[in-house]
């Protein structure tokens, strides 16, 4: 799964990376502890124009009477996304890219204490996660919400957690965004091995209020 992540890329760098038009209300960066219900950066494509905008992390199905009317849907499993009523329509027609530097995951020690890990690409390139999005609410209170698509963990981090974000390479972006026609389902598979690296970080990140670059600094277990 993915429940926290970090992003430090400036907005202009992201706009160039994705060849996207940036919105004026993007969340500030750097951010070292992005949590569910916060605004995240997301890239969409329509009529051959890519846009970099802000979305609330926590997908809200159209039938929710309030944004907290049901479970907080921050992740969507690749294996079942096309079958789930909450996600099926978005999986077909409303897909997005969610950039990150890396994400956090947790293991537990013998006393069940939560031990955080930071996970990133070995090549240190931006980690671009597959997402889906949904507008919710009426015209006076409309919000755009999203979820991160997850797949089975690759071998290099499976000992930490059995799930991970679906990470897309630049060559995959047009297909995921719908620019290259149909076939996005072929991208929903575990990533290759030896692509990611992970290290233990300070338990300070366990608090959703914690911030600062030190949150992802390696510590000695």
PDB file of C-alpha atoms in Angstrom:
ATOM      1  CA  UNK A   1       0.000   0.000   0.000  1.00  0.00           C
ATOM      2  CA  UNK A   2       1.016   3.627   0.164  1.00  0.00           C
ATOM      3  CA  UNK A   3      -0.028   5.739   3.134  1.00  0.00           C
ATOM      4  CA  UNK A   4       2.634   8.469   3.234  1.00  0.00           C
ATOM      5  CA  UNK A   5       5.077   9.891   0.732  1.00  0.00           C
ATOM      6  CA  UNK A   6       7.499  12.734   0.084  1.00  0.00           C
ATOM      7  CA  UNK A   7       7.850  15.208  -2.776  1.00  0.00           C
ATOM      8  CA  UNK A   8      10.494  17.916  -3.213  1.00  0.00           C
ATOM      9  CA  UNK A   9      10.384  18.653  -6.960  1.00  0.00           C
ATOM     10  CA  UNK A  10       9.576  22.331  -7.641  1.00  0.00           C
ATOM     11  CA  UNK A  11       6.399  22.981  -9.602  1.00  0.00           C
ATOM     12  CA  UNK A  12       8.263  24.274 -12.669  1.00  0.00           C
ATOM     13  CA  UNK A  13      10.422  21.146 -12.757  1.00  0.00           C
ATOM     14  CA  UNK A  14       7.329  18.944 -12.561  1.00  0.00           C
ATOM     15  CA  UNK A  15       5.652  20.940 -15.322  1.00  0.00           C
ATOM     16  CA  UNK A  16       8.659  20.373 -17.605  1.00  0.00           C
ATOM     17  CA  UNK A  17       8.994  16.722 -16.620  1.00  0.00           C
ATOM     18  CA  UNK A  18       5.405  15.974 -17.633  1.00  0.00           C
ATOM     19  CA  UNK A  19       5.091  18.628 -20.370  1.00  0.00           C
ATOM     20  CA  UNK A  20       2.060  19.845 -18.436  1.00  0.00           C
ATOM     21  CA  UNK A  21       0.387  23.172 -17.814  1.00  0.00           C
ATOM     22  CA  UNK A  22       0.624  23.938 -14.059  1.00  0.00           C
ATOM     23  CA  UNK A  23      -2.352  25.213 -12.103  1.00  0.00           C
ATOM     24  CA  UNK A  24      -2.071  28.312  -9.916  1.00  0.00           C
ATOM     25  CA  UNK A  25      -3.140  26.565  -6.692  1.00  0.00           C
ATOM     26  CA  UNK A  26      -0.567  23.794  -6.414  1.00  0.00           C
ATOM     27  CA  UNK A  27       0.414  22.578  -2.937  1.00  0.00           C
ATOM     28  CA  UNK A  28       3.737  23.918  -1.627  1.00  0.00           C
ATOM     29  CA  UNK A  29       6.940  21.892  -1.900  1.00  0.00           C
ATOM     30  CA  UNK A  30       9.162  20.504  -0.471  1.00  0.00           C
ATOM     31  CA  UNK A  31       6.964  18.153   1.567  1.00  0.00           C
ATOM     32  CA  UNK A  32       8.455  15.258   3.485  1.00  0.00           C
ATOM     33  CA  UNK A  33       5.372  13.661   5.050  1.00  0.00           C
ATOM     34  CA  UNK A  34       2.354  13.864   2.743  1.00  0.00           C
ATOM     35  CA  UNK A  35      -0.657  12.262   4.419  1.00  0.00           C
ATOM     36  CA  UNK A  36      -4.126  11.122   3.337  1.00  0.00           C
ATOM     37  CA  UNK A  37      -6.760  13.896   2.932  1.00  0.00           C
ATOM     38  CA  UNK A  38      -4.036  16.415   2.025  1.00  0.00           C
ATOM     39  CA  UNK A  39      -3.704  17.947  -1.427  1.00  0.00           C
ATOM     40  CA  UNK A  40      -1.261  16.208  -3.751  1.00  0.00           C
ATOM     41  CA  UNK A  41       0.130  17.020  -7.187  1.00  0.00           C
ATOM     42  CA  UNK A  42      -1.450  15.079 -10.039  1.00  0.00           C
ATOM     43  CA  UNK A  43      -1.143  15.094 -13.828  1.00  0.00           C
ATOM     44  CA  UNK A  44      -4.185  14.579 -16.061  1.00  0.00           C
ATOM     45  CA  UNK A  45      -4.618  14.690 -19.808  1.00  0.00           C
ATOM     46  CA  UNK A  46      -7.570  15.839 -21.909  1.00  0.00           C
ATOM     47  CA  UNK A  47      -7.772  16.825 -25.565  1.00  0.00           C
ATOM     48  CA  UNK A  48      -4.018  16.287 -25.937  1.00  0.00           C
ATOM     49  CA  UNK A  49      -3.243  18.789 -23.154  1.00  0.00           C
ATOM     50  CA  UNK A  50      -1.635  17.702 -19.908  1.00  0.00           C
ATOM     51  CA  UNK A  51      -2.354  19.612 -16.722  1.00  0.00           C
ATOM     52  CA  UNK A  52      -0.580  19.559 -13.383  1.00  0.00           C
ATOM     53  CA  UNK A  53      -3.094  20.265 -10.634  1.00  0.00           C
ATOM     54  CA  UNK A  54      -4.013  19.608  -7.026  1.00  0.00           C
ATOM     55  CA  UNK A  55      -6.226  16.755  -5.829  1.00  0.00           C
ATOM     56  CA  UNK A  56      -7.345  15.624  -2.386  1.00  0.00           C
ATOM     57  CA  UNK A  57      -5.712  12.295  -1.540  1.00  0.00           C
ATOM     58  CA  UNK A  58      -8.680  10.132  -0.608  1.00  0.00           C
ATOM     59  CA  UNK A  59     -11.004   9.054  -3.405  1.00  0.00           C
ATOM     60  CA  UNK A  60     -14.671   9.945  -2.804  1.00  0.00           C
ATOM     61  CA  UNK A  61     -17.224   7.871  -4.783  1.00  0.00           C
ATOM     62  CA  UNK A  62     -20.075   9.843  -6.301  1.00  0.00           C
ATOM     63  CA  UNK A  63     -22.686   8.279  -4.014  1.00  0.00           C
ATOM     64  CA  UNK A  64     -21.057   9.480  -0.777  1.00  0.00           C
ATOM     65  CA  UNK A  65     -23.309  12.069   0.876  1.00  0.00           C
ATOM     66  CA  UNK A  66     -20.286  13.699   2.485  1.00  0.00           C
ATOM     67  CA  UNK A  67     -16.570  13.355   1.857  1.00  0.00           C
ATOM     68  CA  UNK A  68     -16.338  11.229   5.025  1.00  0.00           C
ATOM     69  CA  UNK A  69     -19.477   9.160   4.400  1.00  0.00           C
ATOM     70  CA  UNK A  70     -17.551   5.901   4.076  1.00  0.00           C
ATOM     71  CA  UNK A  71     -14.046   4.414   4.236  1.00  0.00           C
ATOM     72  CA  UNK A  72     -11.123   6.649   3.305  1.00  0.00           C
ATOM     73  CA  UNK A  73     -10.063   5.250  -0.074  1.00  0.00           C
ATOM     74  CA  UNK A  74      -6.420   6.231  -0.474  1.00  0.00           C
ATOM     75  CA  UNK A  75      -5.364   3.137  -2.460  1.00  0.00           C
ATOM     76  CA  UNK A  76      -6.965   1.066  -5.225  1.00  0.00           C
ATOM     77  CA  UNK A  77      -5.729  -2.492  -5.821  1.00  0.00           C
ATOM     78  CA  UNK A  78      -4.676  -3.069  -9.434  1.00  0.00           C
ATOM     79  CA  UNK A  79      -6.024  -6.622  -9.382  1.00  0.00           C
ATOM     80  CA  UNK A  80      -9.605  -5.559  -8.562  1.00  0.00           C
ATOM     81  CA  UNK A  81      -9.824  -1.933  -9.631  1.00  0.00           C
ATOM     82  CA  UNK A  82     -11.941  -2.712 -12.717  1.00  0.00           C
ATOM     83  CA  UNK A  83     -14.485  -4.637 -10.614  1.00  0.00           C
ATOM     84  CA  UNK A  84     -14.978  -2.313  -7.655  1.00  0.00           C
ATOM     85  CA  UNK A  85     -18.012  -0.026  -8.050  1.00  0.00           C
ATOM     86  CA  UNK A  86     -16.122   2.832  -6.401  1.00  0.00           C
ATOM     87  CA  UNK A  87     -13.217   2.669  -8.861  1.00  0.00           C
ATOM     88  CA  UNK A  88     -14.372   1.011 -12.097  1.00  0.00           C
ATOM     89  CA  UNK A  89     -15.455   4.136 -13.996  1.00  0.00           C
ATOM     90  CA  UNK A  90     -12.361   6.071 -12.976  1.00  0.00           C
ATOM     91  CA  UNK A  91     -10.100   3.175 -13.961  1.00  0.00           C
ATOM     92  CA  UNK A  92     -11.586   3.329 -17.464  1.00  0.00           C
ATOM     93  CA  UNK A  93     -11.636   7.070 -18.009  1.00  0.00           C
ATOM     94  CA  UNK A  94     -10.049   9.122 -15.196  1.00  0.00           C
ATOM     95  CA  UNK A  95      -6.448   8.132 -14.660  1.00  0.00           C
ATOM     96  CA  UNK A  96      -3.653  10.381 -13.441  1.00  0.00           C
ATOM     97  CA  UNK A  97       0.034  10.448 -12.533  1.00  0.00           C
ATOM     98  CA  UNK A  98       1.069  11.291  -8.977  1.00  0.00           C
ATOM     99  CA  UNK A  99       4.737  12.304  -8.581  1.00  0.00           C
ATOM    100  CA  UNK A 100       6.823  11.546  -5.496  1.00  0.00           C
ATOM    101  CA  UNK A 101      10.433  11.297  -4.380  1.00  0.00           C
ATOM    102  CA  UNK A 102       9.628   8.145  -2.443  1.00  0.00           C
ATOM    103  CA  UNK A 103       7.171   6.675   0.037  1.00  0.00           C
ATOM    104  CA  UNK A 104       7.137   5.320   3.590  1.00  0.00           C
ATOM    105  CA  UNK A 105       6.217   1.857   4.768  1.00  0.00           C
ATOM    106  CA  UNK A 106       6.251   0.185   8.170  1.00  0.00           C
ATOM    107  CA  UNK A 107       7.302  -3.066   9.774  1.00  0.00           C
ATOM    108  CA  UNK A 108       6.900  -4.049  13.434  1.00  0.00           C
ATOM    109  CA  UNK A 109       9.443  -5.208  15.981  1.00  0.00           C
ATOM    110  CA  UNK A 110       9.007  -7.956  18.570  1.00  0.00           C
ATOM    111  CA  UNK A 111       7.061  -5.540  20.787  1.00  0.00           C
ATOM    112  CA  UNK A 112       4.759  -4.482  17.907  1.00  0.00           C
ATOM    113  CA  UNK A 113       6.341  -1.032  17.721  1.00  0.00           C
ATOM    114  CA  UNK A 114       5.980   0.514  14.253  1.00  0.00           C
ATOM    115  CA  UNK A 115       9.313   0.856  12.440  1.00  0.00           C
ATOM    116  CA  UNK A 116       9.238   3.235   9.442  1.00  0.00           C
ATOM    117  CA  UNK A 117      11.172   2.747   6.213  1.00  0.00           C
ATOM    118  CA  UNK A 118      11.750   5.159   3.345  1.00  0.00           C
ATOM    119  CA  UNK A 119      11.617   3.647  -0.152  1.00  0.00           C
ATOM    120  CA  UNK A 120      12.772   5.286  -3.378  1.00  0.00           C
ATOM    121  CA  UNK A 121      14.066   4.403  -6.840  1.00  0.00           C
ATOM    122  CA  UNK A 122      17.696   3.245  -6.854  1.00  0.00           C
ATOM    123  CA  UNK A 123      18.420   5.613  -9.723  1.00  0.00           C
ATOM    124  CA  UNK A 124      16.981   8.508  -7.622  1.00  0.00           C
ATOM    125  CA  UNK A 125      14.697   9.493 -10.502  1.00  0.00           C
ATOM    126  CA  UNK A 126      11.220  10.794  -9.569  1.00  0.00           C
ATOM    127  CA  UNK A 127       8.800   8.051  -8.578  1.00  0.00           C
ATOM    128  CA  UNK A 128       5.681   8.503 -10.695  1.00  0.00           C
ATOM    129  CA  UNK A 129       2.742   6.593  -9.245  1.00  0.00           C
ATOM    130  CA  UNK A 130      -0.380   5.543 -11.123  1.00  0.00           C
ATOM    131  CA  UNK A 131      -3.562   7.132  -9.829  1.00  0.00           C
ATOM    132  CA  UNK A 132      -7.276   7.486 -10.515  1.00  0.00           C
ATOM    133  CA  UNK A 133      -9.416  10.514  -9.796  1.00  0.00           C
ATOM    134  CA  UNK A 134     -13.024  11.540  -9.178  1.00  0.00           C
ATOM    135  CA  UNK A 135     -14.812  14.888  -8.886  1.00  0.00           C
ATOM    136  CA  UNK A 136     -17.227  14.922  -5.948  1.00  0.00           C
ATOM    137  CA  UNK A 137     -19.787  17.409  -4.683  1.00  0.00           C
ATOM    138  CA  UNK A 138     -21.902  20.113  -6.230  1.00  0.00           C
ATOM    139  CA  UNK A 139     -20.780  23.223  -8.040  1.00  0.00           C
ATOM    140  CA  UNK A 140     -20.465  25.256  -4.833  1.00  0.00           C
ATOM    141  CA  UNK A 141     -18.366  22.665  -2.996  1.00  0.00           C
ATOM    142  CA  UNK A 142     -16.803  20.477  -5.662  1.00  0.00           C
ATOM    143  CA  UNK A 143     -13.526  18.731  -4.870  1.00  0.00           C
ATOM    144  CA  UNK A 144     -11.269  16.599  -7.028  1.00  0.00           C
ATOM    145  CA  UNK A 145     -10.128  13.464  -5.233  1.00  0.00           C
ATOM    146  CA  UNK A 146      -7.695  10.673  -6.063  1.00  0.00           C
ATOM    147  CA  UNK A 147      -6.349   7.287  -5.028  1.00  0.00           C
ATOM    148  CA  UNK A 148      -2.982   5.665  -5.670  1.00  0.00           C
ATOM    149  CA  UNK A 149      -3.084   2.362  -7.545  1.00  0.00           C
ATOM    150  CA  UNK A 150      -1.151  -0.431  -5.819  1.00  0.00           C
ATOM    151  CA  UNK A 151       0.264  -3.754  -6.967  1.00  0.00           C
ATOM    152  CA  UNK A 152       2.104  -6.688  -5.422  1.00  0.00           C
ATOM    153  CA  UNK A 153       5.448  -5.586  -4.026  1.00  0.00           C
ATOM    154  CA  UNK A 154       8.576  -6.225  -6.060  1.00  0.00           C
ATOM    155  CA  UNK A 155      11.131  -8.624  -4.628  1.00  0.00           C
ATOM    156  CA  UNK A 156      13.425  -5.867  -3.361  1.00  0.00           C
ATOM    157  CA  UNK A 157      10.898  -4.550  -0.799  1.00  0.00           C
ATOM    158  CA  UNK A 158       8.551  -7.515  -0.286  1.00  0.00           C
ATOM    159  CA  UNK A 159      10.098  -8.201   3.129  1.00  0.00           C
ATOM    160  CA  UNK A 160       8.920  -4.761   4.268  1.00  0.00           C
ATOM    161  CA  UNK A 161       5.377  -4.897   2.871  1.00  0.00           C
ATOM    162  CA  UNK A 162       3.494  -7.059   0.389  1.00  0.00           C
ATOM    163  CA  UNK A 163       2.018  -4.086  -1.508  1.00  0.00           C
ATOM    164  CA  UNK A 164       3.518  -1.029  -3.201  1.00  0.00           C
ATOM    165  CA  UNK A 165       2.430   1.828  -5.471  1.00  0.00           C
ATOM    166  CA  UNK A 166       2.202   1.035  -9.171  1.00  0.00           C
ATOM    167  CA  UNK A 167       5.241   2.904 -10.521  1.00  0.00           C
ATOM    168  CA  UNK A 168       5.194   4.030 -14.144  1.00  0.00           C
ATOM    169  CA  UNK A 169       8.160   4.856 -16.385  1.00  0.00           C
ATOM    170  CA  UNK A 170       7.967   7.792 -18.814  1.00  0.00           C
ATOM    171  CA  UNK A 171       7.259   5.454 -21.736  1.00  0.00           C
ATOM    172  CA  UNK A 172       4.125   4.276 -19.896  1.00  0.00           C
ATOM    173  CA  UNK A 173       2.677   7.702 -19.149  1.00  0.00           C
ATOM    174  CA  UNK A 174       0.806   8.215 -22.460  1.00  0.00           C
ATOM    175  CA  UNK A 175      -0.933   4.863 -22.154  1.00  0.00           C
ATOM    176  CA  UNK A 176      -1.913   5.409 -18.523  1.00  0.00           C
ATOM    177  CA  UNK A 177      -3.233   8.893 -19.281  1.00  0.00           C
ATOM    178  CA  UNK A 178      -5.262   7.621 -22.220  1.00  0.00           C
ATOM    179  CA  UNK A 179      -3.232   9.478 -24.835  1.00  0.00           C
ATOM    180  CA  UNK A 180      -2.025   6.263 -26.494  1.00  0.00           C
ATOM    181  CA  UNK A 181      -5.386   4.554 -26.759  1.00  0.00           C
ATOM    182  CA  UNK A 182      -6.607   1.556 -24.800  1.00  0.00           C
ATOM    183  CA  UNK A 183      -4.528  -0.968 -22.913  1.00  0.00           C
ATOM    184  CA  UNK A 184      -3.731   0.696 -19.574  1.00  0.00           C
ATOM    185  CA  UNK A 185      -4.606  -2.575 -17.834  1.00  0.00           C
ATOM    186  CA  UNK A 186      -1.398  -4.092 -19.224  1.00  0.00           C
ATOM    187  CA  UNK A 187       0.577  -1.709 -16.999  1.00  0.00           C
ATOM    188  CA  UNK A 188      -1.012  -2.964 -13.781  1.00  0.00           C
ATOM    189  CA  UNK A 189       1.585  -5.517 -12.778  1.00  0.00           C
ATOM    190  CA  UNK A 190       4.358  -5.814 -10.165  1.00  0.00           C
ATOM    191  CA  UNK A 191       7.445  -3.807 -10.882  1.00  0.00           C
ATOM    192  CA  UNK A 192      10.778  -5.336 -11.863  1.00  0.00           C
ATOM    193  CA  UNK A 193      13.226  -6.402  -9.118  1.00  0.00           C
ATOM    194  CA  UNK A 194      16.300  -4.404  -8.119  1.00  0.00           C
ATOM    195  CA  UNK A 195      14.622  -1.115  -8.918  1.00  0.00           C
ATOM    196  CA  UNK A 196      13.971   0.189  -5.409  1.00  0.00           C
ATOM    197  CA  UNK A 197      16.003   0.724  -2.279  1.00  0.00           C
ATOM    198  CA  UNK A 198      14.856   1.173   1.313  1.00  0.00           C
ATOM    199  CA  UNK A 199      16.290   2.216   4.647  1.00  0.00           C
ATOM    200  CA  UNK A 200      15.061   2.671   8.191  1.00  0.00           C
ATOM    201  CA  UNK A 201      14.134   6.203   9.236  1.00  0.00           C
ATOM    202  CA  UNK A 202      13.329   7.892  12.516  1.00  0.00           C
ATOM    203  CA  UNK A 203       9.976   6.979  14.135  1.00  0.00           C
ATOM    204  CA  UNK A 204       9.234  10.708  14.210  1.00  0.00           C
ATOM    205  CA  UNK A 205       7.557  10.205  10.830  1.00  0.00           C
ATOM    206  CA  UNK A 206       4.898   8.109  12.580  1.00  0.00           C
ATOM    207  CA  UNK A 207       3.236  11.418  13.486  1.00  0.00           C
ATOM    208  CA  UNK A 208       1.273  12.940  10.639  1.00  0.00           C
ATOM    209  CA  UNK A 209       2.286  16.370  11.953  1.00  0.00           C
ATOM    210  CA  UNK A 210       6.022  15.727  11.573  1.00  0.00           C
ATOM    211  CA  UNK A 211       7.859  17.555   8.799  1.00  0.00           C
ATOM    212  CA  UNK A 212      11.397  18.258   7.661  1.00  0.00           C
ATOM    213  CA  UNK A 213      14.074  16.665   5.513  1.00  0.00           C
ATOM    214  CA  UNK A 214      15.391  14.692   8.484  1.00  0.00           C
ATOM    215  CA  UNK A 215      12.332  12.423   8.374  1.00  0.00           C
ATOM    216  CA  UNK A 216      13.816  10.411   5.518  1.00  0.00           C
ATOM    217  CA  UNK A 217      17.431  10.410   6.712  1.00  0.00           C
ATOM    218  CA  UNK A 218      18.826   6.891   7.279  1.00  0.00           C
ATOM    219  CA  UNK A 219      19.211   5.664  10.841  1.00  0.00           C
ATOM    220  CA  UNK A 220      21.066   2.678  12.226  1.00  0.00           C
ATOM    221  CA  UNK A 221      18.535   0.058  13.369  1.00  0.00           C
TER     222      UNK A 221
END
